[in-house]
């Protein structure tokens, strides 16, 4: 199992979070969804964004405090401040709250990439809403540990989100920046994004629930249960 943590030379302030080489996260700020998904055993962390947090029925700080009672993996939080100084202050506030689990999401703007360069030696950073290989190169050069490509939105707005994943995976080769496929809306889109080169996937709750099911599997299992025999059966 690969180990993904802070950038080389990172200070001990932010300890490594061990996640698998490929990870599936849930994209949600709903505490019940998060609990169910993280309880499945194969969902390793959670991504949030300001819109998801605005729709939640809990205050963000209460949500994150509750979340940490059952989530041991990475927790992605997107900064919302508009200046360099206030963003650094916000990053430190959220670091207090989430400690080693924090991954800071940043907008892919001049300010966002400058913040990424500043913070990435101490806190894993994830420029988000990435739509071009050029932005991916800048993220790589800014020391980002992840970058979030908006796959479904790119398909809707630009034509081919999966090709975008492929192109971005190519510019990230042999770098420490990992491609997180986001804005995924179906199980097929999720698996195709992985095949196109994504290292990690973040999925809405509905897709998390669908990932392990198939009607033909249900049919096969029904038959085993109805007509089969094992050690426990007489
Ligand atoms: C990822 O971290 C984002 O929260 C998310 O996937 C955004 O995409 P959407 O708003 O299209 O679902």
Coordinates of C-alpha atoms and ligand atoms in Angstrom, one line a residue:
X1 CA 0.0 0.0 0.0
X2 CA 1.4 3.3 -1.0
X3 CA 1.9 6.1 1.5
X4 CA 0.8 9.6 0.7
X5 CA 1.5 12.3 3.2
X6 CA 3.0 15.7 3.3
X7 CA 5.5 17.0 0.8
X8 CA 9.2 16.0 1.2
X9 CA 10.8 18.3 3.8
X10 CA 7.5 19.0 5.5
X11 CA 7.7 20.1 9.0
X12 CA 6.5 17.7 11.7
X13 CA 3.5 20.0 12.4
X14 CA 1.3 18.1 10.1
X15 CA 1.7 14.3 10.4
X16 CA 1.2 11.9 7.5
X17 CA -2.2 10.4 7.0
X18 CA -1.8 6.9 5.6
X19 CA -4.2 6.4 2.7
X20 CA -4.1 3.7 0.1
X21 CA -2.5 4.3 -3.3
X22 CA -5.9 4.6 -4.7
X23 CA -8.6 6.1 -2.5
X24 CA -12.3 6.6 -2.8
X25 CA -13.8 9.5 -0.8
X26 CA -17.3 10.6 -0.3
X27 CA -18.2 14.1 -1.5
X28 CA -20.7 15.4 1.1
X29 CA -21.3 17.6 4.1
X30 CA -24.2 15.5 5.4
X31 CA -23.2 13.8 8.7
X32 CA -25.5 10.8 8.2
X33 CA -24.2 10.2 4.6
X34 CA -20.7 10.5 5.8
X35 CA -21.2 8.1 8.7
X36 CA -22.8 5.5 6.4
X37 CA -20.2 5.8 3.6
X38 CA -17.2 5.8 5.9
X39 CA -18.7 2.8 7.7
X40 CA -18.6 0.7 4.5
X41 CA -14.9 0.0 5.0
X42 CA -13.7 1.1 1.5
X43 CA -14.4 4.8 1.7
X44 CA -11.3 6.4 3.1
X45 CA -12.1 10.0 3.6
X46 CA -14.3 12.9 2.7
X47 CA -14.3 16.0 0.5
X48 CA -16.4 19.0 1.2
X49 CA -16.9 22.3 -0.5
X50 CA -18.5 25.6 0.5
X51 CA -21.8 24.8 -1.3
X52 CA -22.1 21.4 0.4
X53 CA -21.4 23.0 3.8
X54 CA -24.0 25.7 3.1
X55 CA -26.7 23.0 2.4
X56 CA -25.8 21.1 5.5
X57 CA -28.1 21.2 8.5
X58 CA -25.1 21.7 10.9
X59 CA -22.7 24.6 11.4
X60 CA -19.4 23.7 9.6
X61 CA -17.4 23.5 12.9
X62 CA -20.0 21.2 14.5
X63 CA -20.0 19.1 11.4
X64 CA -16.2 18.6 11.4
X65 CA -16.1 18.0 15.1
X66 CA -18.8 15.3 14.8
X67 CA -17.1 13.9 11.6
X68 CA -13.8 13.3 13.4
X69 CA -15.6 10.9 15.9
X70 CA -15.8 8.3 13.1
X71 CA -13.5 9.5 10.3
X72 CA -9.8 8.7 10.5
X73 CA -8.9 9.6 7.0
X74 CA -8.3 12.8 5.0
X75 CA -10.9 15.5 5.3
X76 CA -10.8 18.1 2.5
X77 CA -11.9 21.6 3.4
X78 CA -12.0 24.5 0.9
X79 CA -10.8 27.9 2.0
X80 CA -13.3 30.7 1.4
X81 CA -11.3 33.8 2.4
X82 CA -10.4 36.3 -0.3
X83 CA -7.0 37.6 0.7
X84 CA -3.6 36.0 1.3
X85 CA -3.5 36.9 5.0
X86 CA -7.1 35.9 5.8
X87 CA -6.7 32.6 3.9
X88 CA -3.6 31.7 5.9
X89 CA -5.5 32.6 9.1
X90 CA -8.4 30.4 7.9
X91 CA -6.1 27.5 7.0
X92 CA -4.6 27.7 10.5
X93 CA -8.1 27.8 12.1
X94 CA -9.2 24.7 10.2
X95 CA -5.8 23.0 11.0
X96 CA -6.6 23.4 14.7
X97 CA -9.9 21.7 14.1
X98 CA -8.9 18.9 11.8
X99 CA -5.2 18.5 12.6
X100 CA -3.3 15.8 10.6
X101 CA -6.5 14.9 8.7
X102 CA -6.8 18.3 6.9
X103 CA -6.3 18.7 3.2
X104 CA -6.8 22.3 2.2
X105 CA -8.7 22.8 -1.0
X106 CA -7.8 26.0 -2.9
X107 CA -9.3 27.8 -5.8
X108 CA -7.1 27.6 -9.0
X109 CA -6.4 31.3 -9.1
X110 CA -3.2 33.4 -8.7
X111 CA -4.1 33.7 -5.0
X112 CA -5.0 30.0 -4.7
X113 CA -1.7 28.8 -6.2
X114 CA 0.3 31.3 -4.2
X115 CA -1.3 29.9 -1.1
X116 CA -0.6 26.4 -2.3
X117 CA 3.1 27.3 -2.7
X118 CA 3.1 28.8 0.8
X119 CA 1.2 26.0 2.6
X120 CA 2.0 22.8 0.8
X121 CA 5.2 22.1 2.8
X122 CA 3.1 22.0 6.0
X123 CA -0.4 21.0 5.0
X124 CA -1.5 18.8 2.0
X125 CA -3.1 21.1 -0.6
X126 CA -5.6 20.4 -3.3
X127 CA -6.3 23.1 -5.9
X128 CA -9.9 22.4 -6.9
X129 CA -12.2 23.0 -9.9
X130 CA -9.4 22.2 -12.3
X131 CA -10.4 22.4 -16.0
X132 CA -7.0 22.5 -17.9
X133 CA -3.6 20.8 -18.1
X134 CA -2.0 24.2 -17.7
X135 CA -3.7 24.6 -14.3
X136 CA -2.5 21.1 -13.4
X137 CA 1.1 22.1 -14.3
X138 CA 0.9 25.1 -12.0
X139 CA -0.6 23.0 -9.2
X140 CA 2.3 20.5 -9.6
X141 CA 4.8 23.3 -9.5
X142 CA 3.1 24.8 -6.4
X143 CA 3.7 21.5 -4.5
X144 CA 0.1 20.4 -4.5
X145 CA -0.5 16.9 -3.1
X146 CA -3.7 16.5 -5.0
X147 CA -5.7 18.4 -7.6
X148 CA -9.4 18.0 -8.1
X149 CA -10.6 17.7 -11.7
X150 CA -14.3 18.4 -12.2
X151 CA -15.1 15.6 -14.6
X152 CA -18.8 15.7 -15.1
X153 CA -18.9 19.5 -15.2
X154 CA -16.1 19.4 -17.8
X155 CA -18.1 17.0 -20.0
X156 CA -21.2 19.2 -19.7
X157 CA -19.4 22.5 -20.2
X158 CA -16.5 21.6 -22.5
X159 CA -17.3 18.3 -24.1
X160 CA -15.1 15.5 -22.7
X161 CA -14.2 15.3 -19.0
X162 CA -12.6 11.9 -19.3
X163 CA -10.2 13.2 -22.0
X164 CA -9.3 16.0 -19.6
X165 CA -8.5 13.5 -16.9
X166 CA -6.2 11.7 -19.4
X167 CA -4.4 14.9 -20.4
X168 CA -4.0 16.0 -16.8
X169 CA -2.7 12.5 -15.8
X170 CA -0.1 12.9 -18.5
X171 CA 1.2 16.2 -17.1
X172 CA 1.3 14.8 -13.6
X173 CA 3.5 11.8 -14.5
X174 CA 6.4 11.3 -12.1
X175 CA 5.3 14.1 -9.9
X176 CA 4.0 14.1 -6.3
X177 CA 0.7 15.6 -7.3
X178 CA -2.2 13.1 -7.4
X179 CA -5.2 13.4 -9.6
X180 CA -8.5 13.4 -7.7
X181 CA -11.5 13.0 -10.0
X182 CA -14.4 15.0 -8.7
X183 CA -17.8 16.0 -9.9
X184 CA -18.5 12.4 -10.8
X185 CA -22.2 11.5 -11.2
X186 CA -22.4 7.8 -12.0
X187 CA -20.6 4.5 -11.3
X188 CA -19.6 4.3 -15.0
X189 CA -18.1 7.9 -14.9
X190 CA -16.2 7.0 -11.7
X191 CA -14.7 3.8 -13.1
X192 CA -13.9 5.5 -16.5
X193 CA -12.2 8.4 -14.7
X194 CA -10.0 5.8 -12.8
X195 CA -9.2 4.0 -16.1
X196 CA -8.3 7.4 -17.7
X197 CA -5.7 8.0 -15.0
X198 CA -7.3 9.4 -11.9
X199 CA -5.4 8.3 -8.7
X200 CA -8.4 8.9 -6.4
X201 CA -12.2 9.4 -6.8
X202 CA -14.6 11.4 -4.8
X203 CA -18.2 10.3 -5.2
X204 CA -21.6 11.7 -4.1
X205 CA -23.5 9.5 -1.6
X206 CA -25.9 8.1 -4.3
X207 CA -22.9 6.9 -6.3
X208 CA -21.2 5.4 -3.3
X209 CA -24.3 3.4 -2.6
X210 CA -24.5 2.2 -6.2
X211 CA -20.9 1.2 -6.6
X212 CA -21.1 -2.3 -5.0
X213 CA -24.4 -3.4 -6.5
X214 CA -25.4 -5.1 -9.7
X215 CA -28.8 -6.7 -10.4
X216 CA -27.1 -9.8 -11.8
X217 CA -25.1 -10.2 -8.6
X218 CA -28.3 -9.9 -6.6
X219 CA -29.9 -12.6 -8.7
X220 CA -26.9 -15.0 -8.3
X221 CA -26.8 -14.4 -4.6
X222 CA -30.5 -15.0 -4.3
X223 CA -30.0 -18.4 -6.0
X224 CA -27.1 -19.3 -3.6
X225 CA -29.2 -18.4 -0.6
X226 CA -32.3 -20.2 -1.7
X227 CA -30.8 -23.4 -3.0
X228 CA -27.2 -23.5 -1.7
X229 CA -25.6 -25.1 1.3
X230 CA -22.6 -24.2 3.6
X231 CA -21.1 -25.0 7.0
X232 CA -23.8 -23.3 9.0
X233 CA -26.7 -24.9 7.2
X234 CA -28.2 -28.3 8.0
Ligands
LIG1 C1 -15.1 18.0 -5.1 O1 -14.4 18.0 -4.1 C2 -16.3 18.8 -5.2 O2 -16.9 19.0 -4.0 C3 -17.4 18.3 -6.2 O3 -17.1 17.0 -6.7 C4 -17.9 19.4 -7.1 O4 -18.6 18.9 -8.2 P1 -20.2 19.1 -8.4 O5 -20.6 20.3 -7.7 O6 -20.3 19.1 -9.9 O7 -20.8 17.8 -7.8

